[in-house]
Amino acid sequence: MANVAAAAPGPAPVAQAKRKAKRKRNLLQWVTESGAFKFFILACIIVNALMLGYDANFGPDNAYRDLIGQWNQIFLWIFTAELVLEFLAQGPRRYVRSGWNWFDVVIVAASWGAAVPGVTALRAFRVIRVFRLVSNVPQMQRVVEALMK
């Protein structure tokens, strides 16, 4: 009898892997849907917009130009990490169905294009990061959706 119990198969490896993946996705959903995460991203967007405005206002003579450039890179990595976390949390099917996710992807991709050294023509596109406020504030989303109808 002991041999029969010992020989009984445990949960299938595929089922275990699916449960583990679901737990990871649930954790990522919890993180990306938390108020703290949303506040952090919103704060990054606002601070980044203020820095871009300062940089645009004072131009090449800006004493903080290098520092602002470094912070722009940091913010770009933060926004890229946010996209990856959202993609993993929502899963590919759900992620690509949202127009707001596509909006964010286009803005972050354009920002990466503007970050390439020597591509000064695309630097103006950094300003479009401000529009990520729309995709991160539900009230602004409703206003834009109403205007589009």
Short mmCIF file of C-alpha atoms in Angstrom, two decimals:
data_model
loop_
_atom_site.label_atom_id
_atom_site.label_comp_id
_atom_site.label_asym_id
_atom_site.label_seq_id
_atom_site.Cartn_x
_atom_site.Cartn_y
_atom_site.Cartn_z
CA MET A 1 0.00 0.00 0.00
CA ALA A 2 2.86 2.36 0.80
CA ASN A 3 4.29 1.80 -2.69
CA VAL A 4 0.98 2.76 -4.33
CA ALA A 5 0.81 6.02 -2.37
CA ALA A 6 4.42 6.82 -3.17
CA ALA A 7 3.85 6.10 -6.86
CA ALA A 8 0.78 8.33 -7.11
CA PRO A 9 1.60 11.24 -9.39
CA GLY A 10 1.64 14.76 -8.01
CA PRO A 11 0.22 17.74 -9.79
CA ALA A 12 1.20 17.89 -13.44
CA PRO A 13 4.21 20.12 -14.12
CA VAL A 14 2.18 22.11 -16.67
CA ALA A 15 -0.53 22.81 -14.10
CA GLN A 16 2.09 23.90 -11.57
CA ALA A 17 3.69 26.22 -14.09
CA LYS A 18 0.30 27.75 -14.95
CA ARG A 19 -0.48 28.33 -11.27
CA LYS A 20 2.92 29.91 -10.74
CA ALA A 21 2.45 32.18 -13.79
CA LYS A 22 -1.02 33.17 -12.55
CA ARG A 23 0.40 34.07 -9.12
CA LYS A 24 3.06 36.24 -10.78
CA ARG A 25 0.47 37.93 -12.97
CA ASN A 26 -1.79 38.54 -9.95
CA LEU A 27 1.15 40.10 -8.09
CA LEU A 28 1.98 42.32 -11.07
CA GLN A 29 -1.68 43.34 -11.39
CA TRP A 30 -1.74 44.20 -7.70
CA VAL A 31 1.39 46.33 -8.13
CA THR A 32 0.33 48.12 -11.34
CA GLU A 33 -3.20 48.79 -10.09
CA SER A 34 -2.09 50.05 -6.68
CA GLY A 35 -2.58 53.69 -5.79
CA ALA A 36 1.10 54.06 -4.88
CA PHE A 37 2.25 52.82 -8.31
CA LYS A 38 -0.20 55.06 -10.16
CA PHE A 39 0.79 58.05 -8.01
CA PHE A 40 4.50 57.38 -8.64
CA ILE A 41 4.00 57.23 -12.43
CA LEU A 42 1.81 60.33 -12.40
CA ALA A 43 4.40 62.20 -10.31
CA CYS A 44 7.14 61.13 -12.75
CA ILE A 45 5.10 62.40 -15.70
CA ILE A 46 4.47 65.76 -14.01
CA VAL A 47 8.07 66.26 -12.85
CA ASN A 48 9.37 65.21 -16.27
CA ALA A 49 7.00 67.68 -17.95
CA LEU A 50 8.18 70.47 -15.66
CA MET A 51 11.82 69.67 -16.44
CA LEU A 52 11.12 69.60 -20.17
CA GLY A 53 9.34 72.94 -19.89
CA TYR A 54 12.25 74.44 -17.99
CA ASP A 55 14.71 73.07 -20.53
CA ALA A 56 12.66 74.37 -23.47
CA ASN A 57 12.28 77.79 -21.88
CA PHE A 58 15.96 78.36 -21.14
CA GLY A 59 17.37 76.51 -24.16
CA PRO A 60 21.03 75.61 -24.69
CA ASP A 61 22.25 78.20 -22.18
CA ASN A 62 20.43 76.36 -19.40
CA ALA A 63 22.82 75.73 -16.49
CA TYR A 64 20.99 72.49 -15.65
CA ARG A 65 20.86 71.10 -19.20
CA ASP A 66 23.10 68.09 -18.49
CA LEU A 67 21.27 67.26 -15.27
CA ILE A 68 17.91 67.52 -17.03
CA GLY A 69 19.23 65.24 -19.77
CA GLN A 70 20.22 62.64 -17.19
CA TRP A 71 16.81 62.85 -15.53
CA ASN A 72 15.12 62.53 -18.92
CA GLN A 73 16.93 59.22 -19.39
CA ILE A 74 15.90 58.05 -15.92
CA PHE A 75 12.28 58.96 -16.60
CA LEU A 76 12.40 57.21 -19.97
CA TRP A 77 13.59 54.01 -18.29
CA ILE A 78 10.86 54.36 -15.65
CA PHE A 79 8.18 54.77 -18.34
CA THR A 80 9.59 51.81 -20.27
CA ALA A 81 9.55 49.67 -17.12
CA GLU A 82 5.95 50.73 -16.54
CA LEU A 83 5.00 49.54 -20.04
CA VAL A 84 6.69 46.19 -19.47
CA LEU A 85 5.04 45.72 -16.06
CA GLU A 86 1.62 46.63 -17.49
CA PHE A 87 2.15 44.22 -20.41
CA LEU A 88 3.10 41.38 -18.06
CA ALA A 89 0.27 42.18 -15.64
CA GLN A 90 -2.44 42.38 -18.29
CA GLY A 91 -1.13 39.73 -20.63
CA PRO A 92 -0.59 40.30 -24.35
CA ARG A 93 -4.22 39.90 -25.47
CA ARG A 94 -5.68 42.34 -22.97
CA TYR A 95 -2.79 44.78 -23.32
CA VAL A 96 -3.03 45.20 -27.10
CA ARG A 97 -6.82 45.68 -26.98
CA SER A 98 -6.48 48.95 -25.07
CA GLY A 99 -6.04 52.05 -27.19
CA TRP A 100 -4.57 53.82 -24.18
CA ASN A 101 -1.80 51.22 -23.95
CA TRP A 102 -1.01 51.79 -27.64
CA PHE A 103 -0.99 55.52 -26.96
CA ASP A 104 1.58 55.01 -24.19
CA VAL A 105 3.69 52.71 -26.37
CA VAL A 106 3.79 55.27 -29.21
CA ILE A 107 4.78 58.08 -26.84
CA VAL A 108 7.51 56.06 -25.13
CA ALA A 109 8.81 54.75 -28.49
CA ALA A 110 8.95 58.32 -29.86
CA SER A 111 10.78 59.35 -26.70
CA TRP A 112 13.36 56.63 -27.29
CA GLY A 113 13.78 57.94 -30.84
CA ALA A 114 14.33 61.43 -29.44
CA ALA A 115 16.91 60.06 -26.98
CA VAL A 116 19.24 58.90 -29.76
CA PRO A 117 22.32 61.15 -29.76
CA GLY A 118 22.55 63.32 -32.83
CA VAL A 119 18.85 63.13 -33.67
CA THR A 120 17.95 66.69 -32.75
CA ALA A 121 14.86 66.80 -34.97
CA LEU A 122 13.08 64.32 -32.73
CA ARG A 123 13.91 66.11 -29.48
CA ALA A 124 10.71 68.13 -29.77
CA PHE A 125 8.81 64.86 -29.42
CA ARG A 126 9.94 64.63 -25.79
CA VAL A 127 7.21 67.13 -25.03
CA ILE A 128 4.55 64.59 -26.01
CA ARG A 129 5.34 62.70 -22.81
CA VAL A 130 3.07 65.22 -21.12
CA PHE A 131 0.17 63.63 -22.99
CA ARG A 132 0.72 60.47 -20.97
CA LEU A 133 -1.18 62.34 -18.27
CA VAL A 134 -4.29 61.67 -20.33
CA SER A 135 -3.77 57.92 -20.29
CA ASN A 136 -2.99 57.90 -16.58
CA VAL A 137 -5.89 60.01 -15.31
CA PRO A 138 -9.30 58.36 -15.86
CA GLN A 139 -11.16 61.69 -15.83
CA MET A 140 -8.95 62.99 -18.63
CA GLN A 141 -9.51 59.76 -20.56
CA ARG A 142 -13.27 60.30 -20.41
CA VAL A 143 -12.91 63.87 -21.67
CA VAL A 144 -10.76 62.78 -24.61
CA GLU A 145 -13.07 59.86 -25.41
CA ALA A 146 -16.08 62.21 -25.35
CA LEU A 147 -14.31 64.64 -27.68
CA MET A 148 -13.46 61.82 -30.10
CA LYS A 149 -17.10 60.75 -30.45
#
